[in-house]
Amino acid sequence: MEEVALRLKEFLLPSIADGAVLSVDVSAEIVRVDAQCIADGAVCPVCGVWSNRLHGSYLRFPADVPSGGRSVVLQLKVRRFACGNPGCARRTFVEQIPGLTRRHDQRTERLRSILAAVGLAFAGRAGSRIARALGVSVSRSTVLRLVAALPDPKVAAPRVVSVDEYATRKGRHYGTVLVDIEIRRPIDLLPDREASSLAAWLAERTGIAVIRGDRAPSSPKAPPAHRRPSRSRTGGTCGTT
């Protein structure tokens, strides 16, 4: 029996050191995996103090990557520990399994990463359709939210930078976009198009050798307060007051 449980763990929870599979229930549409954490304790997320003082436990049901055309749901027993630091603001905390769960999330880490990769490739609406074809029902808003939660990629120090403007409200509010010419990708956005903001950005990046740009004046022209009167087809004049 232990050998079977070990094989299930290697198949369903690979590279998860602190997880153990207790049983698997397969139905026509859902695979339910009964699992739990086997670590001796956990670290408080606020103060970092390790604790094994058990306060209680409950079940979580995070969705996992589909298998064989069936949805996979973990029936995960998690423990709540009492923090051993009397000065900590967090009295109790729930254990998390590294690489598998995170706080308040309804999906496993590997399902999150797959949906985020789909969102990066296809954006929201198309990403939602692709995920549905893979067996995961998710809205386009959720796909975009998972993409937005990804950490910013590390970008090498730019050498040749192009400076241009973008409009969040055309004719009213503009910002500055900076593009690395050598890799042909935007690398940063500034909230305005003032020279001082650009100078401060450049001062933090001394490796830039070439700067090119086609920028408009810093203050766009205000729209006219009224229109010039125009003649109507009957010969009279009409206008706005």
Coordinates of C-alpha atoms in Angstrom, one line a residue:
M1 CA 0.0 0.0 0.0
E2 CA 2.8 2.4 0.8
E3 CA 4.4 1.6 -2.6
V4 CA 1.2 2.5 -4.3
A5 CA 0.9 5.8 -2.4
L6 CA 4.5 6.6 -3.3
R7 CA 3.8 6.0 -7.0
L8 CA 0.7 8.1 -6.9
K9 CA 2.7 10.9 -5.3
E10 CA 5.4 10.7 -7.9
F11 CA 2.8 10.8 -10.7
L12 CA 0.5 13.5 -9.3
L13 CA 2.8 15.6 -7.1
P14 CA 6.2 15.5 -8.8
S15 CA 8.8 17.8 -7.3
I16 CA 6.6 18.5 -4.3
A17 CA 8.7 17.5 -1.3
D18 CA 6.2 18.1 1.5
G19 CA 3.1 16.7 -0.1
A20 CA 1.6 13.2 0.2
V21 CA -1.2 11.5 -1.8
L22 CA -3.6 9.5 0.4
S23 CA -6.1 8.3 -2.2
V24 CA -7.5 9.0 -5.7
D25 CA -11.2 8.9 -6.7
V26 CA -11.9 8.9 -10.4
S27 CA -15.4 9.6 -11.8
A28 CA -16.6 10.3 -15.3
E29 CA -15.7 14.0 -15.2
I30 CA -13.6 14.6 -12.1
V31 CA -10.4 13.2 -10.6
R32 CA -10.4 14.0 -6.9
V33 CA -7.0 13.6 -5.2
D34 CA -6.9 13.3 -1.4
A35 CA -3.6 14.8 -0.2
Q36 CA -2.0 16.5 2.7
C37 CA 1.2 18.2 3.8
I38 CA 3.7 16.0 5.8
A39 CA 6.0 18.7 7.0
D40 CA 6.6 18.8 10.8
G41 CA 5.6 22.5 10.9
A42 CA 5.6 25.7 9.0
V43 CA 7.0 29.2 9.0
C44 CA 4.9 32.2 9.9
P45 CA 4.5 34.4 6.8
V46 CA 4.7 37.6 8.9
C47 CA 7.6 37.2 11.3
G48 CA 9.3 34.1 9.8
V49 CA 9.3 32.1 13.1
W50 CA 8.9 28.3 12.7
S51 CA 6.0 26.7 14.6
N52 CA 4.6 23.2 15.1
R53 CA 1.9 24.2 17.5
L54 CA -1.2 22.9 15.8
H55 CA -4.3 25.1 16.1
G56 CA -6.7 23.2 13.8
S57 CA -7.2 22.0 10.3
Y58 CA -9.6 22.2 7.4
L59 CA -10.0 21.1 3.7
R60 CA -9.1 23.1 0.6
F61 CA -10.2 22.2 -2.9
P62 CA -7.7 23.9 -5.4
A63 CA -8.2 23.0 -9.0
D64 CA -5.2 21.3 -10.7
V65 CA -4.1 20.6 -14.2
P66 CA -6.6 18.4 -16.1
S67 CA -5.6 14.8 -16.7
G68 CA -7.0 12.5 -19.5
G69 CA -9.8 14.9 -20.3
R70 CA -11.0 15.1 -16.7
S71 CA -10.9 18.0 -14.3
V72 CA -8.5 17.4 -11.4
V73 CA -9.4 18.7 -7.9
L74 CA -7.2 18.3 -4.8
Q75 CA -8.9 17.6 -1.6
L76 CA -6.1 19.0 0.4
K77 CA -6.0 18.9 4.2
V78 CA -4.2 21.9 5.5
R79 CA -3.2 22.7 9.1
R80 CA -3.4 26.0 11.0
F81 CA -0.6 26.7 13.4
A82 CA -0.2 29.1 16.3
C83 CA 2.7 31.5 15.8
G84 CA 5.4 31.0 18.4
N85 CA 6.4 34.6 18.4
P86 CA 4.4 36.5 21.1
G87 CA 5.1 39.8 19.4
C88 CA 3.8 38.8 16.0
A89 CA 0.6 40.4 14.8
R90 CA -0.5 37.1 13.2
R91 CA -1.9 34.8 16.0
T92 CA -2.4 31.9 13.7
F93 CA -1.5 31.0 10.1
V94 CA -2.2 28.3 7.6
E95 CA 0.6 26.2 6.1
Q96 CA 1.3 26.4 2.4
I97 CA 3.0 23.7 0.3
P98 CA 5.8 25.3 -1.7
G99 CA 5.3 24.8 -5.5
L100 CA 1.6 23.7 -5.0
T101 CA -0.5 26.3 -3.1
R102 CA -0.6 29.9 -2.1
R103 CA -2.8 31.8 0.3
H104 CA -6.4 32.3 -0.8
D105 CA -5.9 30.8 -4.2
Q106 CA -8.4 28.4 -5.8
R107 CA -5.8 26.9 -8.2
T108 CA -2.5 25.1 -7.8
E109 CA 0.7 26.9 -8.8
R110 CA 1.2 24.7 -11.9
L111 CA -2.3 25.5 -13.1
R112 CA -1.7 29.2 -12.5
S113 CA 1.5 29.0 -14.5
I114 CA -0.2 27.2 -17.5
L115 CA -3.0 29.7 -17.6
A116 CA -0.6 32.6 -17.4
A117 CA 1.4 31.1 -20.3
V118 CA -1.8 30.8 -22.3
G119 CA -2.7 34.4 -21.5
L120 CA 0.8 35.6 -22.6
A121 CA 0.4 33.8 -25.9
F122 CA -3.2 34.5 -26.7
A123 CA -4.4 37.3 -24.4
G124 CA -7.8 37.2 -22.6
R125 CA -10.6 36.2 -24.9
A126 CA -8.7 33.8 -27.1
G127 CA -6.8 32.5 -24.0
S128 CA -10.1 31.7 -22.3
R129 CA -11.2 29.6 -25.3
I130 CA -7.9 27.8 -25.5
A131 CA -8.0 27.0 -21.8
R132 CA -11.6 25.6 -22.2
A133 CA -10.3 23.3 -25.0
L134 CA -7.6 22.1 -22.5
G135 CA -10.3 21.3 -20.0
V136 CA -10.1 24.4 -17.7
S137 CA -13.1 26.7 -17.5
V138 CA -11.8 30.2 -16.9
S139 CA -13.0 33.7 -17.9
R140 CA -10.9 36.1 -20.0
S141 CA -10.7 38.5 -17.0
T142 CA -9.1 35.8 -14.9
V143 CA -6.6 35.0 -17.6
L144 CA -5.6 38.7 -17.8
R145 CA -5.4 38.9 -14.0
L146 CA -3.0 36.0 -13.9
V147 CA -0.9 37.6 -16.5
A148 CA -0.8 40.9 -14.6
A149 CA 0.2 39.1 -11.5
L150 CA 3.4 37.7 -13.1
P151 CA 6.7 39.4 -12.0
D152 CA 8.3 41.8 -14.4
P153 CA 10.9 40.0 -16.5
K154 CA 14.5 40.9 -16.0
V155 CA 15.7 43.1 -18.8
A156 CA 19.3 43.7 -19.7
A157 CA 20.5 47.3 -19.4
P158 CA 19.6 49.1 -22.6
R159 CA 22.2 50.7 -24.8
V160 CA 20.1 52.3 -27.6
V161 CA 16.7 53.8 -26.5
S162 CA 13.9 55.3 -28.4
V163 CA 11.7 57.9 -26.7
D164 CA 8.1 58.5 -27.8
E165 CA 4.7 59.4 -26.3
Y166 CA 1.5 57.6 -25.8
A167 CA -2.0 58.8 -24.9
T168 CA -4.2 57.5 -22.2
R169 CA -6.7 60.1 -23.2
K170 CA -6.1 61.6 -26.6
G171 CA -5.7 65.3 -26.5
R172 CA -5.8 65.4 -22.7
H173 CA -3.2 63.2 -21.1
Y174 CA 0.0 61.8 -22.4
G175 CA 2.8 59.7 -21.1
T176 CA 6.3 58.6 -22.3
V177 CA 7.1 55.1 -23.7
L178 CA 10.7 54.0 -23.8
V179 CA 11.7 51.3 -26.3
D180 CA 15.0 49.3 -26.5
I181 CA 15.8 49.6 -30.2
E182 CA 18.2 46.6 -30.2
I183 CA 15.6 44.1 -28.9
R184 CA 12.6 46.1 -30.3
R185 CA 10.6 45.9 -27.1
P186 CA 9.1 48.5 -24.8
I187 CA 11.0 48.5 -21.5
D188 CA 9.2 51.2 -19.4
L189 CA 6.4 53.7 -19.3
L190 CA 6.5 57.1 -17.7
P191 CA 3.2 58.7 -16.4
D192 CA 3.9 62.0 -18.2
R193 CA 6.0 63.5 -21.0
E194 CA 7.9 66.1 -19.0
A195 CA 11.6 66.4 -19.6
S196 CA 12.3 66.2 -15.9
S197 CA 10.8 62.7 -15.7
L198 CA 12.8 61.5 -18.6
A199 CA 16.0 63.0 -17.1
A200 CA 15.4 61.3 -13.8
W201 CA 14.9 57.9 -15.7
L202 CA 18.1 58.4 -17.7
A203 CA 20.1 59.3 -14.6
E204 CA 19.4 55.8 -13.2
R205 CA 20.7 54.1 -16.3
T206 CA 24.2 55.2 -17.1
G207 CA 24.8 52.5 -19.7
I208 CA 22.6 54.2 -22.4
A209 CA 24.8 55.3 -25.3
V210 CA 22.2 56.5 -27.9
I211 CA 18.9 58.2 -27.4
R212 CA 16.5 58.9 -30.3
G213 CA 13.0 60.2 -30.2
D214 CA 10.2 62.2 -31.9
R215 CA 8.4 63.9 -29.1
A216 CA 5.7 66.6 -29.3
P217 CA 5.7 69.7 -27.1
S218 CA 5.1 69.0 -23.5
S219 CA 1.8 70.8 -23.3
P220 CA -0.8 69.8 -26.0
K221 CA -2.9 72.6 -27.4
A222 CA -6.2 73.1 -25.6
P223 CA -9.3 72.6 -27.8
P224 CA -11.1 75.8 -28.9
A225 CA -13.8 77.0 -26.5
H226 CA -16.3 77.5 -29.3
R227 CA -16.7 76.9 -33.0
R228 CA -16.7 79.6 -35.7
P229 CA -20.3 80.3 -36.9
S230 CA -21.1 78.6 -40.1
R231 CA -23.7 79.4 -42.7
S232 CA -26.7 77.2 -43.1
R233 CA -28.2 76.1 -46.4
T234 CA -30.8 78.8 -46.2
G235 CA -28.2 81.6 -46.1
G236 CA -28.4 82.4 -42.3
T237 CA -25.8 81.8 -39.7
C238 CA -25.8 79.3 -36.9
G239 CA -23.4 78.7 -34.1
T240 CA -22.9 77.7 -30.5
T241 CA -23.2 80.0 -27.5

